Amino acid sequence: SSVGAIAVAPSNPNLVWVGTGEANIRNDVIPGAGVYLSSDGGRTWRSMGLKKVGQIGRIVIDPHDPDHVVVAALGQEWTPNPERGVFVTTDGGKSWSKSLYVDDHAGAIDVAMQPGNGQELFAAMWQAGRRPWTLHDGGPGSGIWRSTDGGATWKRLREGLPTRTVGRIGLAIAPSDPERIYAVLETSIGKGSLFASDDLGDHWHEVSDNHAYNVRGFYFTTLAVAPDDPDRLYFLGFQLVESDDGGKTAHVIDRTVHVDHHYLWIDPTDPRRMI
């Protein structure tokens, strides 16, 4: 009854995956019931498992192998559960492996795949739990992990990243410079910082602590990179914010559109066209 992620296979647009359970965990969030697959462009659907993972934040698909699918599962928002983390299938959903797991309080909120390379993956883990009266946001389980073998194994990244407790994390890799990866980190309630790496996550540096990039961190913390320019970024929140200098400065571009932005699609053949 709610959707957290949609992904279309780059090699076959008839293959569409949906992850149920919105991962923007307000106190009225609706739980999910696993992942679903359509093989006919969305006309019909079938359940492909992961029914107990609760909320799903992102799905990515290998551009060369549509049977290789990676799911970021935040977990059940109201209670700790072991069915959370990063799940990988290499047989089109017939079987799944829980390839990245921290503990029953931390789940995967985002996953990014290097453009054109299904073996290079980054995952953002978020320690979070919902109560009717509050949100437990952040903890030692929050952080960024990297896989170089398609999600079979993972290593936590630390060089240049904050040592203090962080909350939700959003990831984006620049299509035109696939060594460049950005991360927006919720560093405290309602505030965040932008970090970047130019060597696929080996080393990170803080670009800006402009909190306009990450308002209401648990609810947004999402960004995108233009397909033709690694320095042009978009930050999603109450307003859509654009940066032309790799995140050092930014400006609002959507004053007449709508409040609340949770996902942005940029046409890879015409970056002026956005949805």
PDB file of C-alpha atoms in Angstrom:
ATOM      1  CA  SER A   1       0.000   0.000   0.000  1.00  0.00           C
ATOM      2  CA  SER A   2       3.022   2.310  -0.269  1.00  0.00           C
ATOM      3  CA  VAL A   3       6.006   2.395  -2.613  1.00  0.00           C
ATOM      4  CA  GLY A   4       9.579   3.231  -1.653  1.00  0.00           C
ATOM      5  CA  ALA A   5      11.486   2.534  -4.863  1.00  0.00           C
ATOM      6  CA  ILE A   6      11.040   1.922  -8.591  1.00  0.00           C
ATOM      7  CA  ALA A   7      13.764   0.750 -10.980  1.00  0.00           C
ATOM      8  CA  VAL A   8      13.759  -0.031 -14.699  1.00  0.00           C
ATOM      9  CA  ALA A   9      16.359  -2.423 -16.113  1.00  0.00           C
ATOM     10  CA  PRO A  10      18.703  -0.423 -18.393  1.00  0.00           C
ATOM     11  CA  SER A  11      19.096  -3.407 -20.747  1.00  0.00           C
ATOM     12  CA  ASN A  12      15.359  -4.197 -20.943  1.00  0.00           C
ATOM     13  CA  PRO A  13      12.764  -1.491 -20.195  1.00  0.00           C
ATOM     14  CA  ASN A  14      10.038  -4.093 -19.917  1.00  0.00           C
ATOM     15  CA  LEU A  15      11.593  -5.234 -16.627  1.00  0.00           C
ATOM     16  CA  VAL A  16      10.353  -2.967 -13.824  1.00  0.00           C
ATOM     17  CA  TRP A  17      11.016  -3.545 -10.127  1.00  0.00           C
ATOM     18  CA  VAL A  18       9.054  -1.970  -7.295  1.00  0.00           C
ATOM     19  CA  GLY A  19      10.034  -1.971  -3.647  1.00  0.00           C
ATOM     20  CA  THR A  20       7.086  -1.450  -1.353  1.00  0.00           C
ATOM     21  CA  GLY A  21       7.131   0.430   1.938  1.00  0.00           C
ATOM     22  CA  GLU A  22       8.036   4.112   1.867  1.00  0.00           C
ATOM     23  CA  ALA A  23      11.345   4.712   3.640  1.00  0.00           C
ATOM     24  CA  ASN A  24      10.621   8.328   4.619  1.00  0.00           C
ATOM     25  CA  ILE A  25       9.568   7.258   8.103  1.00  0.00           C
ATOM     26  CA  ARG A  26       7.220   9.841   9.501  1.00  0.00           C
ATOM     27  CA  ASN A  27       4.907   8.699  12.303  1.00  0.00           C
ATOM     28  CA  ASP A  28       2.164   7.841   9.786  1.00  0.00           C
ATOM     29  CA  VAL A  29       4.287   5.779   7.405  1.00  0.00           C
ATOM     30  CA  ILE A  30       2.662   2.733   5.790  1.00  0.00           C
ATOM     31  CA  PRO A  31       4.604  -0.556   5.799  1.00  0.00           C
ATOM     32  CA  GLY A  32       5.492  -2.553   2.726  1.00  0.00           C
ATOM     33  CA  ALA A  33       5.163  -6.151   1.595  1.00  0.00           C
ATOM     34  CA  GLY A  34       8.395  -6.880  -0.236  1.00  0.00           C
ATOM     35  CA  VAL A  35       9.446  -6.452  -3.864  1.00  0.00           C
ATOM     36  CA  TYR A  36       7.441  -6.918  -7.056  1.00  0.00           C
ATOM     37  CA  LEU A  37       8.511  -7.435 -10.664  1.00  0.00           C
ATOM     38  CA  SER A  38       6.799  -6.676 -13.947  1.00  0.00           C
ATOM     39  CA  SER A  39       8.126  -8.290 -17.118  1.00  0.00           C
ATOM     40  CA  ASP A  40       5.738  -6.472 -19.438  1.00  0.00           C
ATOM     41  CA  GLY A  41       6.383  -2.808 -18.748  1.00  0.00           C
ATOM     42  CA  GLY A  42       4.081  -2.571 -15.749  1.00  0.00           C
ATOM     43  CA  ARG A  43       0.932  -4.207 -17.084  1.00  0.00           C
ATOM     44  CA  THR A  44       1.134  -7.203 -14.735  1.00  0.00           C
ATOM     45  CA  TRP A  45       3.087  -7.876 -11.528  1.00  0.00           C
ATOM     46  CA  ARG A  46       4.244 -10.739  -9.362  1.00  0.00           C
ATOM     47  CA  SER A  47       5.689 -10.870  -5.868  1.00  0.00           C
ATOM     48  CA  MET A  48       9.406 -11.653  -5.704  1.00  0.00           C
ATOM     49  CA  GLY A  49       9.837 -12.027  -1.937  1.00  0.00           C
ATOM     50  CA  LEU A  50      11.471  -9.955   0.824  1.00  0.00           C
ATOM     51  CA  LYS A  51       8.062  -9.626   2.432  1.00  0.00           C
ATOM     52  CA  LYS A  52       9.433  -8.953   5.936  1.00  0.00           C
ATOM     53  CA  VAL A  53      11.939  -6.208   5.157  1.00  0.00           C
ATOM     54  CA  GLY A  54       9.503  -3.403   5.953  1.00  0.00           C
ATOM     55  CA  GLN A  55      10.529  -0.193   4.212  1.00  0.00           C
ATOM     56  CA  ILE A  56      12.578  -0.163   0.980  1.00  0.00           C
ATOM     57  CA  GLY A  57      14.639   2.912   0.131  1.00  0.00           C
ATOM     58  CA  ARG A  58      16.228   2.120  -3.238  1.00  0.00           C
ATOM     59  CA  ILE A  59      16.606  -0.528  -5.968  1.00  0.00           C
ATOM     60  CA  VAL A  60      19.406  -0.595  -8.563  1.00  0.00           C
ATOM     61  CA  ILE A  61      19.844  -2.984 -11.493  1.00  0.00           C
ATOM     62  CA  ASP A  62      23.045  -4.072 -13.217  1.00  0.00           C
ATOM     63  CA  PRO A  63      23.130  -2.399 -16.669  1.00  0.00           C
ATOM     64  CA  HIS A  64      24.610  -5.530 -18.260  1.00  0.00           C
ATOM     65  CA  ASP A  65      22.762  -8.239 -16.313  1.00  0.00           C
ATOM     66  CA  PRO A  66      19.074  -7.623 -15.501  1.00  0.00           C
ATOM     67  CA  ASP A  67      19.058 -10.644 -13.165  1.00  0.00           C
ATOM     68  CA  HIS A  68      21.501  -8.834 -10.869  1.00  0.00           C
ATOM     69  CA  VAL A  69      19.346  -6.598  -8.646  1.00  0.00           C
ATOM     70  CA  VAL A  70      20.314  -4.821  -5.419  1.00  0.00           C
ATOM     71  CA  VAL A  71      17.752  -3.703  -2.813  1.00  0.00           C
ATOM     72  CA  ALA A  72      18.289  -1.266   0.059  1.00  0.00           C
ATOM     73  CA  ALA A  73      15.943  -2.331   2.871  1.00  0.00           C
ATOM     74  CA  LEU A  74      15.579  -0.033   5.869  1.00  0.00           C
ATOM     75  CA  GLY A  75      13.630  -2.640   7.817  1.00  0.00           C
ATOM     76  CA  GLN A  76      10.456  -2.455   9.852  1.00  0.00           C
ATOM     77  CA  GLU A  77      10.138   1.089  11.133  1.00  0.00           C
ATOM     78  CA  TRP A  78       8.285   0.310  14.387  1.00  0.00           C
ATOM     79  CA  THR A  79      10.432  -2.495  15.737  1.00  0.00           C
ATOM     80  CA  PRO A  80      13.952  -3.915  15.448  1.00  0.00           C
ATOM     81  CA  ASN A  81      14.143  -6.796  12.983  1.00  0.00           C
ATOM     82  CA  PRO A  82      16.943  -8.795  11.339  1.00  0.00           C
ATOM     83  CA  GLU A  83      15.347  -8.606   7.868  1.00  0.00           C
ATOM     84  CA  ARG A  84      17.098  -5.365   6.929  1.00  0.00           C
ATOM     85  CA  GLY A  85      20.213  -4.230   5.100  1.00  0.00           C
ATOM     86  CA  VAL A  86      21.284  -4.785   1.492  1.00  0.00           C
ATOM     87  CA  PHE A  87      19.780  -7.747  -0.354  1.00  0.00           C
ATOM     88  CA  VAL A  88      21.169  -9.045  -3.666  1.00  0.00           C
ATOM     89  CA  THR A  89      19.821 -11.428  -6.265  1.00  0.00           C
ATOM     90  CA  THR A  90      21.753 -12.745  -9.251  1.00  0.00           C
ATOM     91  CA  ASP A  91      18.961 -14.931 -10.600  1.00  0.00           C
ATOM     92  CA  GLY A  92      16.220 -12.379 -11.173  1.00  0.00           C
ATOM     93  CA  GLY A  93      14.666 -12.672  -7.725  1.00  0.00           C
ATOM     94  CA  LYS A  94      14.381 -16.446  -7.430  1.00  0.00           C
ATOM     95  CA  SER A  95      16.717 -16.260  -4.422  1.00  0.00           C
ATOM     96  CA  TRP A  96      18.148 -13.447  -2.281  1.00  0.00           C
ATOM     97  CA  SER A  97      21.235 -13.030  -0.126  1.00  0.00           C
ATOM     98  CA  LYS A  98      21.430 -10.540   2.753  1.00  0.00           C
ATOM     99  CA  SER A  99      24.857  -9.311   1.756  1.00  0.00           C
ATOM    100  CA  LEU A 100      25.225  -6.308   4.091  1.00  0.00           C
ATOM    101  CA  TYR A 101      23.868  -6.397   7.637  1.00  0.00           C
ATOM    102  CA  VAL A 102      24.908  -4.301  10.634  1.00  0.00           C
ATOM    103  CA  ASP A 103      22.336  -5.150  13.303  1.00  0.00           C
ATOM    104  CA  ASP A 104      18.578  -5.210  13.858  1.00  0.00           C
ATOM    105  CA  HIS A 105      18.443  -1.427  14.414  1.00  0.00           C
ATOM    106  CA  ALA A 106      20.289  -0.264  11.250  1.00  0.00           C
ATOM    107  CA  GLY A 107      19.022  -0.742   7.717  1.00  0.00           C
ATOM    108  CA  ALA A 108      19.959   0.376   4.209  1.00  0.00           C
ATOM    109  CA  ILE A 109      18.388   3.658   3.127  1.00  0.00           C
ATOM    110  CA  ASP A 110      20.210   4.145  -0.181  1.00  0.00           C
ATOM    111  CA  VAL A 111      22.385   2.276  -2.664  1.00  0.00           C
ATOM    112  CA  ALA A 112      24.272   3.651  -5.672  1.00  0.00           C
ATOM    113  CA  MET A 113      25.825   1.761  -8.582  1.00  0.00           C
ATOM    114  CA  GLN A 114      28.699   3.142 -10.634  1.00  0.00           C
ATOM    115  CA  PRO A 115      27.342   4.053 -14.088  1.00  0.00           C
ATOM    116  CA  GLY A 116      28.049   1.215 -16.486  1.00  0.00           C
ATOM    117  CA  ASN A 117      29.568  -1.023 -13.808  1.00  0.00           C
ATOM    118  CA  GLY A 118      27.342  -3.358 -11.819  1.00  0.00           C
ATOM    119  CA  GLN A 119      30.233  -4.526  -9.655  1.00  0.00           C
ATOM    120  CA  GLU A 120      30.965  -1.174  -7.986  1.00  0.00           C
ATOM    121  CA  LEU A 121      28.343  -0.374  -5.354  1.00  0.00           C
ATOM    122  CA  PHE A 122      27.896   2.014  -2.433  1.00  0.00           C
ATOM    123  CA  ALA A 123      25.368   1.577   0.357  1.00  0.00           C
ATOM    124  CA  ALA A 124      24.160   4.029   2.988  1.00  0.00           C
ATOM    125  CA  MET A 125      23.153   2.434   6.289  1.00  0.00           C
ATOM    126  CA  TRP A 126      20.880   4.294   8.700  1.00  0.00           C
ATOM    127  CA  GLN A 127      20.298   3.447  12.350  1.00  0.00           C
ATOM    128  CA  ALA A 128      16.716   4.535  12.939  1.00  0.00           C
ATOM    129  CA  GLY A 129      13.534   3.492  14.694  1.00  0.00           C
ATOM    130  CA  ARG A 130      10.079   5.002  14.841  1.00  0.00           C
ATOM    131  CA  ARG A 131       7.827   5.468  17.844  1.00  0.00           C
ATOM    132  CA  PRO A 132       4.403   7.163  17.792  1.00  0.00           C
ATOM    133  CA  TRP A 133       5.824  10.065  19.795  1.00  0.00           C
ATOM    134  CA  THR A 134       9.403  10.293  18.512  1.00  0.00           C
ATOM    135  CA  LEU A 135      12.076   9.115  16.085  1.00  0.00           C
ATOM    136  CA  HIS A 136      15.332   7.459  17.153  1.00  0.00           C
ATOM    137  CA  ASP A 137      17.536   8.926  14.439  1.00  0.00           C
ATOM    138  CA  GLY A 138      21.216   8.061  14.023  1.00  0.00           C
ATOM    139  CA  GLY A 139      23.787   5.946  15.793  1.00  0.00           C
ATOM    140  CA  PRO A 140      26.956   3.924  15.285  1.00  0.00           C
ATOM    141  CA  GLY A 141      25.225   1.765  12.681  1.00  0.00           C
ATOM    142  CA  SER A 142      24.898   4.696  10.276  1.00  0.00           C
ATOM    143  CA  GLY A 143      27.621   4.947   7.630  1.00  0.00           C
ATOM    144  CA  ILE A 144      28.748   4.301   4.050  1.00  0.00           C
ATOM    145  CA  TRP A 145      29.903   0.922   2.737  1.00  0.00           C
ATOM    146  CA  ARG A 146      31.470  -0.050  -0.599  1.00  0.00           C
ATOM    147  CA  SER A 147      31.420  -3.270  -2.621  1.00  0.00           C
ATOM    148  CA  THR A 148      33.679  -4.060  -5.570  1.00  0.00           C
ATOM    149  CA  ASP A 149      32.136  -7.451  -6.374  1.00  0.00           C
ATOM    150  CA  GLY A 150      28.515  -6.654  -7.127  1.00  0.00           C
ATOM    151  CA  GLY A 151      27.404  -6.688  -3.499  1.00  0.00           C
ATOM    152  CA  ALA A 152      28.838 -10.050  -2.476  1.00  0.00           C
ATOM    153  CA  THR A 153      31.123  -8.422   0.137  1.00  0.00           C
ATOM    154  CA  TRP A 154      31.308  -4.943   1.670  1.00  0.00           C
ATOM    155  CA  LYS A 155      33.825  -2.670   3.401  1.00  0.00           C
ATOM    156  CA  ARG A 156      32.951   0.320   5.575  1.00  0.00           C
ATOM    157  CA  LEU A 157      34.411   3.651   4.386  1.00  0.00           C
ATOM    158  CA  ARG A 158      35.820   6.039   6.988  1.00  0.00           C
ATOM    159  CA  GLU A 159      38.669   8.124   5.473  1.00  0.00           C
ATOM    160  CA  GLY A 160      37.556  11.770   5.689  1.00  0.00           C
ATOM    161  CA  LEU A 161      33.989  11.019   6.780  1.00  0.00           C
ATOM    162  CA  PRO A 162      32.606  12.328  10.102  1.00  0.00           C
ATOM    163  CA  THR A 163      33.535  10.412  13.246  1.00  0.00           C
ATOM    164  CA  ARG A 164      30.528  11.802  15.116  1.00  0.00           C
ATOM    165  CA  THR A 165      27.131  10.124  15.031  1.00  0.00           C
ATOM    166  CA  VAL A 166      25.196  10.685  11.814  1.00  0.00           C
ATOM    167  CA  GLY A 167      21.662   9.892  10.724  1.00  0.00           C
ATOM    168  CA  ARG A 168      20.259   9.377   7.255  1.00  0.00           C
ATOM    169  CA  ILE A 169      22.618   9.454   4.238  1.00  0.00           C
ATOM    170  CA  GLY A 170      21.932  10.075   0.548  1.00  0.00           C
ATOM    171  CA  LEU A 171      24.302   8.960  -2.243  1.00  0.00           C
ATOM    172  CA  ALA A 172      24.839   9.952  -5.880  1.00  0.00           C
ATOM    173  CA  ILE A 173      27.569   9.132  -8.432  1.00  0.00           C
ATOM    174  CA  ALA A 174      28.338  11.522 -11.304  1.00  0.00           C
ATOM    175  CA  PRO A 175      27.528   9.793 -14.631  1.00  0.00           C
ATOM    176  CA  SER A 176      30.083  11.875 -16.548  1.00  0.00           C
ATOM    177  CA  ASP A 177      32.828  11.310 -13.954  1.00  0.00           C
ATOM    178  CA  PRO A 178      32.217   7.857 -12.443  1.00  0.00           C
ATOM    179  CA  GLU A 179      35.062   8.288  -9.928  1.00  0.00           C
ATOM    180  CA  ARG A 180      33.130  11.167  -8.294  1.00  0.00           C
ATOM    181  CA  ILE A 181      30.630  10.273  -5.601  1.00  0.00           C
ATOM    182  CA  TYR A 182      28.670  12.604  -3.358  1.00  0.00           C
ATOM    183  CA  ALA A 183      27.061  11.950   0.016  1.00  0.00           C
ATOM    184  CA  VAL A 184      24.632  14.128   1.964  1.00  0.00           C
ATOM    185  CA  LEU A 185      24.793  13.256   5.663  1.00  0.00           C
ATOM    186  CA  GLU A 186      22.313  14.173   8.360  1.00  0.00           C
ATOM    187  CA  THR A 187      24.754  15.384  11.024  1.00  0.00           C
ATOM    188  CA  SER A 188      22.170  16.608  13.548  1.00  0.00           C
ATOM    189  CA  ILE A 189      18.433  17.191  13.751  1.00  0.00           C
ATOM    190  CA  GLY A 190      17.417  19.322  10.793  1.00  0.00           C
ATOM    191  CA  LYS A 191      20.994  19.846   9.628  1.00  0.00           C
ATOM    192  CA  GLY A 192      23.384  18.161   7.250  1.00  0.00           C
ATOM    193  CA  SER A 193      26.655  18.324   5.342  1.00  0.00           C
ATOM    194  CA  LEU A 194      27.779  17.491   1.826  1.00  0.00           C
ATOM    195  CA  PHE A 195      30.827  15.264   1.348  1.00  0.00           C
ATOM    196  CA  ALA A 196      32.529  14.229  -1.895  1.00  0.00           C
ATOM    197  CA  SER A 197      35.094  11.705  -3.084  1.00  0.00           C
ATOM    198  CA  ASP A 198      37.091  11.839  -6.323  1.00  0.00           C
ATOM    199  CA  ASP A 199      38.520   8.327  -6.024  1.00  0.00           C
ATOM    200  CA  LEU A 200      35.395   6.175  -5.665  1.00  0.00           C
ATOM    201  CA  GLY A 201      35.185   6.488  -1.908  1.00  0.00           C
ATOM    202  CA  ASP A 202      38.774   5.837  -0.843  1.00  0.00           C
ATOM    203  CA  HIS A 203      39.069   9.407   0.463  1.00  0.00           C
ATOM    204  CA  TRP A 204      36.364  11.948   1.313  1.00  0.00           C
ATOM    205  CA  HIS A 205      36.289  15.671   2.037  1.00  0.00           C
ATOM    206  CA  GLU A 206      33.584  17.987   3.284  1.00  0.00           C
ATOM    207  CA  VAL A 207      32.358  20.324   0.550  1.00  0.00           C
ATOM    208  CA  SER A 208      29.835  22.351   2.524  1.00  0.00           C
ATOM    209  CA  ASP A 209      27.833  22.400   5.733  1.00  0.00           C
ATOM    210  CA  ASN A 210      25.106  24.498   4.098  1.00  0.00           C
ATOM    211  CA  HIS A 211      22.075  23.128   5.908  1.00  0.00           C
ATOM    212  CA  ALA A 212      19.795  24.244   3.077  1.00  0.00           C
ATOM    213  CA  TYR A 213      21.045  21.123   1.276  1.00  0.00           C
ATOM    214  CA  ASN A 214      19.491  18.868   3.896  1.00  0.00           C
ATOM    215  CA  VAL A 215      16.396  20.200   5.620  1.00  0.00           C
ATOM    216  CA  ARG A 216      14.346  17.781   7.745  1.00  0.00           C
ATOM    217  CA  GLY A 217      17.072  15.206   7.296  1.00  0.00           C
ATOM    218  CA  PHE A 218      15.155  12.040   8.192  1.00  0.00           C
ATOM    219  CA  TYR A 219      12.503  12.863   5.575  1.00  0.00           C
ATOM    220  CA  PHE A 220      14.635  13.984   2.613  1.00  0.00           C
ATOM    221  CA  THR A 221      18.481  13.657   2.440  1.00  0.00           C
ATOM    222  CA  THR A 222      18.397  12.995  -1.301  1.00  0.00           C
ATOM    223  CA  LEU A 223      20.477  14.396  -4.143  1.00  0.00           C
ATOM    224  CA  ALA A 224      21.119  13.877  -7.857  1.00  0.00           C
ATOM    225  CA  VAL A 225      23.951  14.705 -10.269  1.00  0.00           C
ATOM    226  CA  ALA A 226      23.441  16.007 -13.791  1.00  0.00           C
ATOM    227  CA  PRO A 227      24.409  13.408 -16.451  1.00  0.00           C
ATOM    228  CA  ASP A 228      26.617  15.865 -18.373  1.00  0.00           C
ATOM    229  CA  ASP A 229      28.307  17.841 -15.568  1.00  0.00           C
ATOM    230  CA  PRO A 230      29.765  16.339 -12.355  1.00  0.00           C
ATOM    231  CA  ASP A 231      29.630  19.755 -10.669  1.00  0.00           C
ATOM    232  CA  ARG A 232      25.919  20.336 -11.205  1.00  0.00           C
ATOM    233  CA  LEU A 233      23.972  18.900  -8.284  1.00  0.00           C
ATOM    234  CA  TYR A 234      20.364  18.906  -7.177  1.00  0.00           C
ATOM    235  CA  PHE A 235      19.271  18.655  -3.542  1.00  0.00           C
ATOM    236  CA  LEU A 236      15.735  17.560  -2.755  1.00  0.00           C
ATOM    237  CA  GLY A 237      13.751  18.928   0.166  1.00  0.00           C
ATOM    238  CA  PHE A 238      11.012  21.460   0.744  1.00  0.00           C
ATOM    239  CA  GLN A 239      12.462  23.141  -2.340  1.00  0.00           C
ATOM    240  CA  LEU A 240      14.584  21.919  -5.249  1.00  0.00           C
ATOM    241  CA  VAL A 241      18.078  23.400  -4.864  1.00  0.00           C
ATOM    242  CA  GLU A 242      20.712  23.485  -7.623  1.00  0.00           C
ATOM    243  CA  SER A 243      24.478  23.863  -7.387  1.00  0.00           C
ATOM    244  CA  ASP A 244      26.756  24.609 -10.346  1.00  0.00           C
ATOM    245  CA  ASP A 245      30.059  24.324  -8.475  1.00  0.00           C
ATOM    246  CA  GLY A 246      30.069  20.872  -6.942  1.00  0.00           C
ATOM    247  CA  GLY A 247      28.021  21.876  -3.925  1.00  0.00           C
ATOM    248  CA  LYS A 248      30.018  24.857  -2.685  1.00  0.00           C
ATOM    249  CA  THR A 249      27.093  27.212  -3.352  1.00  0.00           C
ATOM    250  CA  ALA A 250      23.513  26.680  -4.426  1.00  0.00           C
ATOM    251  CA  HIS A 251      20.256  28.386  -5.349  1.00  0.00           C
ATOM    252  CA  VAL A 252      16.547  27.499  -5.345  1.00  0.00           C
ATOM    253  CA  ILE A 253      15.061  26.718  -8.781  1.00  0.00           C
ATOM    254  CA  ASP A 254      11.472  25.656  -8.077  1.00  0.00           C
ATOM    255  CA  ARG A 255       9.673  28.510  -6.346  1.00  0.00           C
ATOM    256  CA  THR A 256       6.472  27.926  -8.341  1.00  0.00           C
ATOM    257  CA  VAL A 257       6.436  24.117  -8.390  1.00  0.00           C
ATOM    258  CA  HIS A 258       5.498  22.401  -5.129  1.00  0.00           C
ATOM    259  CA  VAL A 259       6.671  21.770  -1.603  1.00  0.00           C
ATOM    260  CA  ASP A 260       8.364  18.438  -0.801  1.00  0.00           C
ATOM    261  CA  HIS A 261      10.619  16.771  -3.361  1.00  0.00           C
ATOM    262  CA  HIS A 262      11.619  13.139  -2.847  1.00  0.00           C
ATOM    263  CA  TYR A 263      12.886  11.930  -6.199  1.00  0.00           C
ATOM    264  CA  LEU A 264      14.311  13.520  -9.346  1.00  0.00           C
ATOM    265  CA  TRP A 265      14.737  11.970 -12.797  1.00  0.00           C
ATOM    266  CA  ILE A 266      17.033  13.723 -15.273  1.00  0.00           C
ATOM    267  CA  ASP A 267      16.879  12.751 -18.952  1.00  0.00           C
ATOM    268  CA  PRO A 268      20.341  11.332 -19.760  1.00  0.00           C
ATOM    269  CA  THR A 269      20.044  12.574 -23.363  1.00  0.00           C
ATOM    270  CA  ASP A 270      18.730  16.061 -22.487  1.00  0.00           C
ATOM    271  CA  PRO A 271      19.691  17.244 -18.978  1.00  0.00           C
ATOM    272  CA  ARG A 272      17.335  20.223 -19.274  1.00  0.00           C
ATOM    273  CA  ARG A 273      14.410  17.797 -19.087  1.00  0.00           C
ATOM    274  CA  MET A 274      13.662  16.784 -15.504  1.00  0.00           C
ATOM    275  CA  ILE A 275      10.777  15.073 -13.748  1.00  0.00           C
TER     276      ILE A 275
END
